[in-house]
Amino acid sequence: GAGVSQTPSNKVTEKGKYVELRCDPISGHTALYWYRQSLGQGPEFLIYFQGTGAADDSGLPNDRFFAVRPEGSVSTLKIQRTERGDSAVYLCASSPRGAETQYFGPGTRLLVL
Amino acid sequence: GEDVEQSLFLSVREGDSSVINCTYTDSSSTYLYWYKQEPGAGLQLLTYIFSNMDMKQDQRLTVLLNKKDKHLSLRIADTQTGDSAIYFCAEITDGQNFVFGPGTRLSVLP
């Protein structure tokens, strides 16, 4: 079956612009996670959804970052007033239950100029 | 706070065994994971171990957990060139928050 998909695969934007990154989880997976991976580092947790609600958003670095999952399936990560330090690969993962079986998408590589 | 550490690089010869080590700090970890990441690809779950186990074997992969020392290792038997990748250790604690290590880059030499 289809895995987790993320669009776009690459995004180049200018400092100060707004971007949206999309994640399509595996069908039927109730849990969805966003991570940020900077060059040479491991993924860093951002936010976790169980269904439509954000169960844990403690990893969001500041209020420029926001994520939604209105129908409990597709999720969008939104970044306002982008900064050069936001450049990273943004990874999405989904899970049928809890975090012990997370399946990752290929990521969106964001570059802020 | 939570912290996961790994050595950054490992080189082995094809056919040898690879051992990738990881240490973590949170004693309340419930599951510990090994993920593989190849260039330009997403993270692939290799295996995971529940914290009340001390060993798990899956084909060429053996995971050892020393809970007292908070040490996790991944042994890859008969390492092949296709095993060249970055390997991430990760833990999950009482929440749903994954904490990843920095990754170990495994290079397999012919």
Short mmCIF file of C-alpha atoms in Angstrom, two decimals:
data_model
loop_
_atom_site.label_atom_id
_atom_site.label_comp_id
_atom_site.label_asym_id
_atom_site.label_seq_id
_atom_site.Cartn_x
_atom_site.Cartn_y
_atom_site.Cartn_z
CA GLY A 1 0.00 0.00 0.00
CA ALA A 2 0.98 3.64 -0.24
CA GLY A 3 3.28 5.03 2.39
CA VAL A 4 3.40 8.48 3.95
CA SER A 5 3.72 11.15 1.29
CA GLN A 6 4.86 14.74 1.66
CA THR A 7 4.58 17.67 -0.70
CA PRO A 8 6.42 19.53 -1.97
CA SER A 9 9.61 17.51 -1.90
CA ASN A 10 11.62 20.73 -2.07
CA LYS A 11 10.65 24.30 -1.27
CA VAL A 12 12.78 27.41 -1.73
CA THR A 13 11.47 30.64 -0.26
CA GLU A 14 12.68 34.05 0.78
CA LYS A 15 13.14 35.26 4.31
CA GLY A 16 9.90 36.65 5.69
CA LYS A 17 7.58 34.61 3.46
CA TYR A 18 4.89 32.15 4.54
CA VAL A 19 5.09 28.45 3.65
CA GLU A 20 2.83 25.44 3.97
CA LEU A 21 4.08 21.86 4.00
CA ARG A 22 1.66 19.00 3.47
CA CYS A 23 1.64 15.46 4.84
CA ASP A 24 -0.60 12.61 3.66
CA PRO A 25 -0.42 9.82 6.22
CA ILE A 26 -1.03 6.15 5.60
CA SER A 27 -4.78 5.58 5.31
CA GLY A 28 -6.34 4.68 8.65
CA HIS A 29 -3.45 5.89 10.78
CA THR A 30 -4.80 7.96 13.64
CA ALA A 31 -1.51 9.36 14.92
CA LEU A 32 0.57 11.87 12.95
CA TYR A 33 3.90 13.46 13.86
CA TRP A 34 6.02 16.30 12.51
CA TYR A 35 9.78 16.48 12.96
CA ARG A 36 12.51 18.84 11.78
CA GLN A 37 15.91 17.52 10.77
CA SER A 38 18.75 19.98 10.39
CA LEU A 39 21.88 19.06 8.47
CA GLY A 40 24.00 16.50 10.31
CA GLN A 41 21.52 16.05 13.13
CA GLY A 42 18.81 13.65 14.15
CA PRO A 43 15.13 14.52 13.75
CA GLU A 44 13.73 16.89 16.35
CA PHE A 45 10.11 16.43 17.48
CA LEU A 46 7.74 19.29 16.67
CA ILE A 47 4.12 18.21 17.17
CA TYR A 48 1.95 15.12 17.51
CA PHE A 49 -1.71 14.69 16.50
CA GLN A 50 -4.08 12.01 17.66
CA GLY A 51 -7.03 12.31 15.30
CA THR A 52 -7.83 15.97 14.68
CA GLY A 53 -6.37 17.39 17.87
CA ALA A 54 -2.79 18.31 18.69
CA ALA A 55 -1.99 16.02 21.62
CA ASP A 56 1.49 17.47 22.13
CA ASP A 57 2.84 20.62 20.49
CA SER A 58 5.69 21.14 22.92
CA GLY A 59 8.32 20.82 20.20
CA LEU A 60 7.16 23.80 18.12
CA PRO A 61 10.04 26.28 18.43
CA ASN A 62 7.93 29.46 18.53
CA ASP A 63 4.58 30.93 17.52
CA ARG A 64 5.62 31.26 13.87
CA PHE A 65 5.05 27.51 13.57
CA PHE A 66 1.55 26.06 13.48
CA ALA A 67 0.07 22.76 12.29
CA VAL A 68 -3.45 21.57 11.58
CA ARG A 69 -5.17 18.30 10.82
CA PRO A 70 -8.82 19.33 10.36
CA GLU A 71 -10.28 16.00 9.26
CA GLY A 72 -7.94 13.66 11.07
CA SER A 73 -6.05 12.67 7.94
CA VAL A 74 -3.97 15.17 5.94
CA SER A 75 -1.91 17.60 7.99
CA THR A 76 -0.38 20.94 7.07
CA LEU A 77 2.60 22.50 8.82
CA LYS A 78 2.55 26.28 8.46
CA ILE A 79 5.52 28.56 9.00
CA GLN A 80 5.03 32.33 9.08
CA ARG A 81 7.72 34.96 8.53
CA THR A 82 10.30 32.35 7.63
CA GLU A 83 13.87 32.81 8.80
CA ARG A 84 17.10 31.35 7.40
CA GLY A 85 17.37 29.18 10.49
CA ASP A 86 14.15 27.43 9.50
CA SER A 87 16.00 25.75 6.63
CA ALA A 88 15.86 22.00 7.26
CA VAL A 89 14.15 18.81 6.18
CA TYR A 90 10.66 18.57 7.65
CA LEU A 91 9.62 14.98 8.23
CA CYS A 92 6.15 13.62 8.78
CA ALA A 93 5.34 10.22 10.28
CA SER A 94 2.11 8.37 10.92
CA SER A 95 1.18 5.49 13.15
CA PRO A 96 -1.87 3.25 13.46
CA ARG A 97 -1.78 3.46 17.23
CA GLY A 98 0.95 4.87 19.39
CA ALA A 99 4.41 6.03 18.56
CA GLU A 100 6.00 2.57 18.70
CA THR A 101 5.21 1.97 15.02
CA GLN A 102 5.89 5.27 13.27
CA TYR A 103 6.32 5.25 9.50
CA PHE A 104 8.14 8.20 8.01
CA GLY A 105 7.62 10.08 4.77
CA PRO A 106 10.49 11.21 2.53
CA GLY A 107 10.44 14.74 3.94
CA THR A 108 10.19 18.25 2.52
CA ARG A 109 13.50 20.04 2.15
CA LEU A 110 12.93 23.72 2.98
CA LEU A 111 15.51 26.33 2.06
CA VAL A 112 15.02 29.90 3.21
CA LEU A 113 17.19 32.40 1.34
CA GLY B 1 16.33 16.36 30.24
CA GLU B 2 16.28 13.67 27.63
CA ASP B 3 19.45 13.10 25.63
CA VAL B 4 20.52 10.39 23.22
CA GLU B 5 24.15 10.08 22.14
CA GLN B 6 25.87 8.10 19.42
CA SER B 7 29.30 8.04 17.86
CA LEU B 8 29.11 9.86 14.54
CA PHE B 9 31.09 7.56 12.23
CA LEU B 10 31.83 3.86 11.79
CA SER B 11 33.71 2.11 8.98
CA VAL B 12 33.74 -1.64 8.47
CA ARG B 13 34.79 -4.04 5.73
CA GLU B 14 32.17 -5.90 3.72
CA GLY B 15 31.37 -9.21 5.39
CA ASP B 16 32.42 -8.07 8.87
CA SER B 17 30.01 -7.33 11.70
CA SER B 18 29.09 -3.73 12.54
CA VAL B 19 28.24 -2.62 16.05
CA ILE B 20 26.60 0.75 16.49
CA ASN B 21 26.30 2.04 20.04
CA CYS B 22 23.90 4.45 21.70
CA THR B 23 23.46 5.84 25.19
CA TYR B 24 20.37 7.53 26.56
CA THR B 25 19.59 9.34 29.78
CA ASP B 26 15.87 8.90 30.42
CA SER B 27 15.32 5.88 32.65
CA SER B 28 11.58 5.98 31.96
CA SER B 29 12.08 5.06 28.29
CA THR B 30 9.48 2.52 27.26
CA TYR B 31 10.67 1.68 23.75
CA LEU B 32 14.04 2.11 22.05
CA TYR B 33 14.41 2.15 18.29
CA TRP B 34 16.86 1.87 15.47
CA TYR B 35 16.12 3.71 12.24
CA LYS B 36 18.08 3.69 8.98
CA GLN B 37 18.32 6.69 6.67
CA GLU B 38 19.78 6.45 3.20
CA PRO B 39 20.76 9.57 1.20
CA GLY B 40 17.70 11.55 0.14
CA ALA B 41 15.32 9.04 1.68
CA GLY B 42 13.06 9.02 4.70
CA LEU B 43 13.67 7.16 7.91
CA GLN B 44 13.14 3.41 7.77
CA LEU B 45 12.27 1.61 11.00
CA LEU B 46 14.71 -1.29 11.37
CA THR B 47 13.75 -2.68 14.74
CA TYR B 48 12.67 -1.71 18.21
CA ILE B 49 12.92 -3.20 21.67
CA PHE B 50 10.70 -2.84 24.68
CA SER B 51 12.48 -1.65 27.77
CA ASN B 52 11.85 -4.87 29.73
CA MET B 53 13.79 -6.91 27.16
CA ASP B 54 17.56 -7.21 26.97
CA MET B 55 17.95 -8.69 23.50
CA LYS B 56 16.07 -8.92 20.24
CA GLN B 57 17.24 -10.67 17.09
CA ASP B 58 15.83 -10.22 13.61
CA GLN B 59 17.75 -11.92 10.78
CA ARG B 60 21.10 -10.09 10.51
CA LEU B 61 20.18 -7.56 13.20
CA THR B 62 20.73 -8.03 16.92
CA VAL B 63 19.72 -5.39 19.44
CA LEU B 64 21.18 -5.46 22.94
CA LEU B 65 19.81 -3.33 25.76
CA ASN B 66 21.60 -2.72 29.05
CA LYS B 67 19.02 -0.82 31.03
CA LYS B 68 21.27 -0.38 34.06
CA ASP B 69 23.87 1.45 31.97
CA LYS B 70 21.26 2.98 29.61
CA HIS B 71 23.17 1.53 26.67
CA LEU B 72 21.68 0.23 23.43
CA SER B 73 23.56 -1.40 20.57
CA LEU B 74 22.76 -2.60 17.08
CA ARG B 75 24.83 -5.39 15.60
CA ILE B 76 24.64 -6.02 11.85
CA ALA B 77 26.07 -9.39 10.87
CA ASP B 78 27.75 -9.91 7.49
CA THR B 79 27.61 -6.19 6.66
CA GLN B 80 26.96 -5.43 2.99
CA THR B 81 27.55 -2.29 0.92
CA GLY B 82 23.78 -1.77 0.91
CA ASP B 83 23.96 -1.29 4.66
CA SER B 84 25.85 1.99 4.18
CA ALA B 85 23.58 4.65 5.66
CA ILE B 86 23.02 6.76 8.75
CA TYR B 87 21.62 4.85 11.71
CA PHE B 88 19.59 6.67 14.33
CA CYS B 89 18.90 5.50 17.83
CA ALA B 90 15.68 6.88 19.35
CA GLU B 91 13.78 6.58 22.58
CA ILE B 92 10.22 7.22 23.59
CA THR B 93 9.35 7.98 27.15
CA ASP B 94 6.04 8.20 28.96
CA GLY B 95 4.57 10.54 26.40
CA GLN B 96 4.58 10.21 22.66
CA ASN B 97 7.71 12.27 22.24
CA PHE B 98 10.47 10.62 20.24
CA VAL B 99 14.00 11.73 21.01
CA PHE B 100 16.56 10.87 18.34
CA GLY B 101 20.31 10.66 18.58
CA PRO B 102 22.55 12.51 16.10
CA GLY B 103 23.00 9.42 13.92
CA THR B 104 25.96 7.17 13.15
CA ARG B 105 27.19 7.20 9.56
CA LEU B 106 28.13 3.63 8.62
CA SER B 107 30.53 3.22 5.71
CA VAL B 108 31.03 -0.26 4.33
CA LEU B 109 34.32 -0.73 2.50
CA PRO B 110 34.70 -3.38 -0.21
#
